[in-house]
Amino acid sequence: MFTLKVIMFVLFAAMSHVVQSEAKEHCLNDRTEIVMEKLLNFVKEIKQISSGTDCRNNHQKPIAFYAQLTKQVTVSGSDIVVFDKVFTNTGDAYDSKTGIFRAPVKGLYYFDCTLMSIGTPLHLILMKNKSMLTRGHSFSNRDFGSISGTIELEMGDKVSIQHYSAARSEAICGEYASFTGYLISIS
């Protein structure tokens, strides 16, 4: 509502300027066209600012993270894997204390997790809120696996990597496990 009032004030002030210019310079058409073009650009910038986009580049501010485990971790039950070493967290959507990514805007996101087991098979799942999306596993000691998915998220939705509760206690090799995600486009 405030934005609309500002826009209306600016438009009224600009139109008053154009009318005053007509009497002084007799070149209404050229000046009007220039002023209206500038006003239109100004209104677009206000709209972009209020929607969270970057006016200079006309795109959504980047949202991306990339994190890794720093040590071997044993998981059991429905433990969330907390990737504690953060390399990138543009948009501050990933929490390295909880292991949860929270979508700051509604949109289409991509997530990927690489994993390596130690001593046993390993069963992990990609979670959206409290729903399992897909599983990833490694079959034996020092075996690699991965999980990836492209997901439509609402603002506030949570995404994490969780241990598969039906599996026994399992170990993840720290240096070889990572979790990444980024916004593809807003919707």
Short mmCIF file of C-alpha atoms in Angstrom, two decimals:
data_model
loop_
_atom_site.label_atom_id
_atom_site.label_comp_id
_atom_site.label_asym_id
_atom_site.label_seq_id
_atom_site.Cartn_x
_atom_site.Cartn_y
_atom_site.Cartn_z
CA MET A 1 0.00 0.00 0.00
CA PHE A 2 2.83 2.38 0.89
CA THR A 3 4.54 1.58 -2.44
CA LEU A 4 1.37 2.43 -4.33
CA LYS A 5 1.13 5.79 -2.56
CA VAL A 6 4.75 6.59 -3.44
CA ILE A 7 4.18 5.66 -7.08
CA MET A 8 1.04 7.80 -7.27
CA PHE A 9 2.86 10.77 -5.71
CA VAL A 10 5.77 10.45 -8.16
CA LEU A 11 3.43 10.13 -11.14
CA PHE A 12 1.43 13.20 -10.06
CA ALA A 13 4.60 15.25 -9.53
CA ALA A 14 5.98 14.21 -12.91
CA MET A 15 2.75 15.01 -14.74
CA SER A 16 2.65 18.44 -13.08
CA HIS A 17 6.20 19.03 -14.30
CA VAL A 18 5.24 18.02 -17.84
CA VAL A 19 2.24 20.39 -17.88
CA GLN A 20 4.41 23.27 -16.64
CA SER A 21 7.04 22.44 -19.27
CA GLU A 22 4.41 22.61 -22.04
CA ALA A 23 3.75 26.24 -21.33
CA LYS A 24 7.45 27.13 -21.22
CA GLU A 25 8.98 25.16 -24.07
CA HIS A 26 6.20 24.09 -26.46
CA CYS A 27 7.79 20.66 -26.90
CA LEU A 28 5.32 18.53 -24.97
CA ASN A 29 5.54 15.40 -27.11
CA ASP A 30 9.31 14.91 -26.85
CA ARG A 31 9.51 15.81 -23.14
CA THR A 32 6.43 13.80 -22.29
CA GLU A 33 7.86 10.72 -23.97
CA ILE A 34 11.17 11.04 -22.09
CA VAL A 35 9.50 11.70 -18.74
CA MET A 36 7.04 8.84 -19.18
CA GLU A 37 9.84 6.45 -20.11
CA LYS A 38 11.78 7.46 -16.98
CA LEU A 39 8.65 7.08 -14.86
CA LEU A 40 7.97 3.65 -16.27
CA ASN A 41 11.53 2.55 -15.47
CA PHE A 42 11.18 4.00 -11.96
CA VAL A 43 7.92 2.12 -11.37
CA LYS A 44 9.56 -1.11 -12.60
CA GLU A 45 12.44 -0.59 -10.14
CA ILE A 46 10.03 -0.05 -7.24
CA LYS A 47 8.14 -3.20 -8.19
CA GLN A 48 11.40 -5.20 -8.43
CA ILE A 49 12.62 -3.93 -5.06
CA SER A 50 9.36 -4.84 -3.38
CA SER A 51 9.46 -8.35 -4.89
CA GLY A 52 13.07 -9.01 -3.79
CA THR A 53 14.74 -8.89 -7.20
CA ASP A 54 17.91 -7.05 -8.09
CA CYS A 55 17.04 -4.01 -10.21
CA ARG A 56 20.43 -3.62 -11.86
CA ASN A 57 20.49 -7.13 -13.31
CA ASN A 58 16.75 -7.78 -13.28
CA HIS A 59 17.06 -11.19 -11.63
CA GLN A 60 16.50 -12.87 -8.28
CA LYS A 61 19.29 -12.50 -5.78
CA PRO A 62 21.25 -15.78 -5.73
CA ILE A 63 20.34 -18.48 -3.24
CA ALA A 64 22.87 -21.29 -3.03
CA PHE A 65 24.80 -23.33 -0.50
CA TYR A 66 27.54 -25.92 -0.46
CA ALA A 67 28.55 -27.73 2.74
CA GLN A 68 30.65 -30.72 3.76
CA LEU A 69 31.12 -32.99 6.76
CA THR A 70 34.42 -32.38 8.56
CA LYS A 71 34.59 -35.68 10.43
CA GLN A 72 33.17 -39.19 10.45
CA VAL A 73 29.57 -39.17 11.66
CA THR A 74 27.48 -42.08 12.93
CA VAL A 75 23.76 -41.79 12.21
CA SER A 76 20.81 -43.86 13.35
CA GLY A 77 17.05 -43.60 13.47
CA SER A 78 15.87 -40.49 11.62
CA ASP A 79 18.96 -38.38 12.35
CA ILE A 80 19.45 -35.33 10.15
CA VAL A 81 22.97 -35.20 8.73
CA VAL A 82 24.53 -31.87 9.70
CA PHE A 83 27.06 -30.78 7.08
CA ASP A 84 29.09 -28.49 9.30
CA LYS A 85 31.74 -26.93 7.02
CA VAL A 86 30.06 -24.31 4.82
CA PHE A 87 31.88 -23.15 1.70
CA THR A 88 29.00 -21.17 0.21
CA ASN A 89 25.79 -19.91 1.78
CA THR A 90 24.54 -17.11 -0.42
CA GLY A 91 21.17 -16.03 0.92
CA ASP A 92 21.83 -17.64 4.34
CA ALA A 93 19.24 -20.35 3.75
CA TYR A 94 21.33 -23.31 5.00
CA ASP A 95 21.79 -23.73 8.76
CA SER A 96 25.08 -25.53 9.56
CA LYS A 97 23.95 -26.15 13.15
CA THR A 98 20.80 -28.09 12.18
CA GLY A 99 21.61 -29.32 8.64
CA ILE A 100 18.36 -27.80 7.34
CA PHE A 101 17.89 -25.65 4.25
CA ARG A 102 14.86 -23.34 4.51
CA ALA A 103 13.54 -21.89 1.22
CA PRO A 104 13.55 -18.08 1.44
CA VAL A 105 11.35 -17.74 -1.67
CA LYS A 106 8.90 -19.89 -3.59
CA GLY A 107 10.63 -21.48 -6.53
CA LEU A 108 12.28 -24.39 -8.28
CA TYR A 109 15.42 -25.66 -6.51
CA TYR A 110 18.09 -28.26 -7.21
CA PHE A 111 19.76 -30.35 -4.45
CA ASP A 112 22.58 -32.86 -4.52
CA CYS A 113 24.29 -34.94 -1.85
CA THR A 114 27.36 -37.15 -2.22
CA LEU A 115 28.12 -39.74 0.43
CA MET A 116 30.68 -42.38 1.33
CA SER A 117 30.11 -45.17 3.82
CA ILE A 118 32.60 -46.45 6.38
CA GLY A 119 32.43 -50.07 7.52
CA THR A 120 28.79 -50.67 6.62
CA PRO A 121 26.27 -49.85 3.92
CA LEU A 122 24.75 -46.38 4.22
CA HIS A 123 21.13 -45.33 3.66
CA LEU A 124 20.23 -41.63 3.42
CA ILE A 125 17.14 -39.82 2.15
CA LEU A 126 16.37 -36.39 0.74
CA MET A 127 13.59 -34.87 2.83
CA LYS A 128 11.16 -32.05 2.09
CA ASN A 129 9.55 -30.98 5.35
CA LYS A 130 8.51 -34.37 6.79
CA SER A 131 8.20 -36.19 3.46
CA MET A 132 10.76 -38.52 1.95
CA LEU A 133 11.55 -37.60 -1.65
CA THR A 134 14.23 -40.06 -2.68
CA ARG A 135 16.85 -42.40 -1.21
CA GLY A 136 20.54 -42.77 -1.78
CA HIS A 137 22.81 -45.51 -0.51
CA SER A 138 26.19 -47.10 -0.71
CA PHE A 139 26.46 -50.88 -0.60
CA SER A 140 29.63 -51.56 1.35
CA ASN A 141 32.65 -50.14 3.17
CA ARG A 142 34.09 -47.06 1.42
CA ASP A 143 31.47 -47.18 -1.28
CA PHE A 144 30.10 -43.95 -2.80
CA GLY A 145 26.49 -42.96 -3.36
CA SER A 146 24.53 -39.86 -4.25
CA ILE A 147 21.11 -38.26 -4.02
CA SER A 148 19.79 -35.48 -6.22
CA GLY A 149 16.51 -33.86 -7.06
CA THR A 150 14.82 -30.85 -8.56
CA ILE A 151 12.07 -29.70 -6.23
CA GLU A 152 9.32 -27.07 -6.24
CA LEU A 153 9.37 -25.38 -2.83
CA GLU A 154 7.11 -22.91 -1.08
CA MET A 155 8.66 -20.15 1.00
CA GLY A 156 9.61 -21.68 4.37
CA ASP A 157 9.78 -25.31 3.19
CA LYS A 158 12.64 -27.29 4.75
CA VAL A 159 15.01 -29.62 2.91
CA SER A 160 17.55 -31.90 4.59
CA ILE A 161 19.47 -35.13 4.28
CA GLN A 162 18.27 -37.67 6.83
CA HIS A 163 19.24 -41.20 7.82
CA TYR A 164 16.75 -43.85 6.70
CA SER A 165 15.07 -44.91 9.95
CA ALA A 166 14.60 -48.59 8.95
CA ALA A 167 18.37 -49.04 8.62
CA ARG A 168 20.71 -49.77 11.51
CA SER A 169 23.32 -47.36 12.87
CA GLU A 170 25.70 -46.40 10.03
CA ALA A 171 28.81 -44.27 9.54
CA ILE A 172 29.46 -41.52 6.98
CA CYS A 173 32.99 -40.59 5.92
CA GLY A 174 33.32 -36.87 6.59
CA GLU A 175 35.63 -35.57 3.90
CA TYR A 176 33.73 -37.39 1.16
CA ALA A 177 30.21 -36.26 2.05
CA SER A 178 28.72 -32.98 0.84
CA PHE A 179 25.33 -31.33 0.39
CA THR A 180 24.55 -28.55 -2.05
CA GLY A 181 21.48 -26.76 -3.33
CA TYR A 182 20.47 -23.69 -5.25
CA LEU A 183 17.51 -21.76 -6.61
CA ILE A 184 16.91 -22.37 -10.31
CA SER A 185 14.02 -19.92 -10.70
CA ILE A 186 11.37 -18.18 -8.65
CA SER A 187 7.72 -19.02 -9.25
#
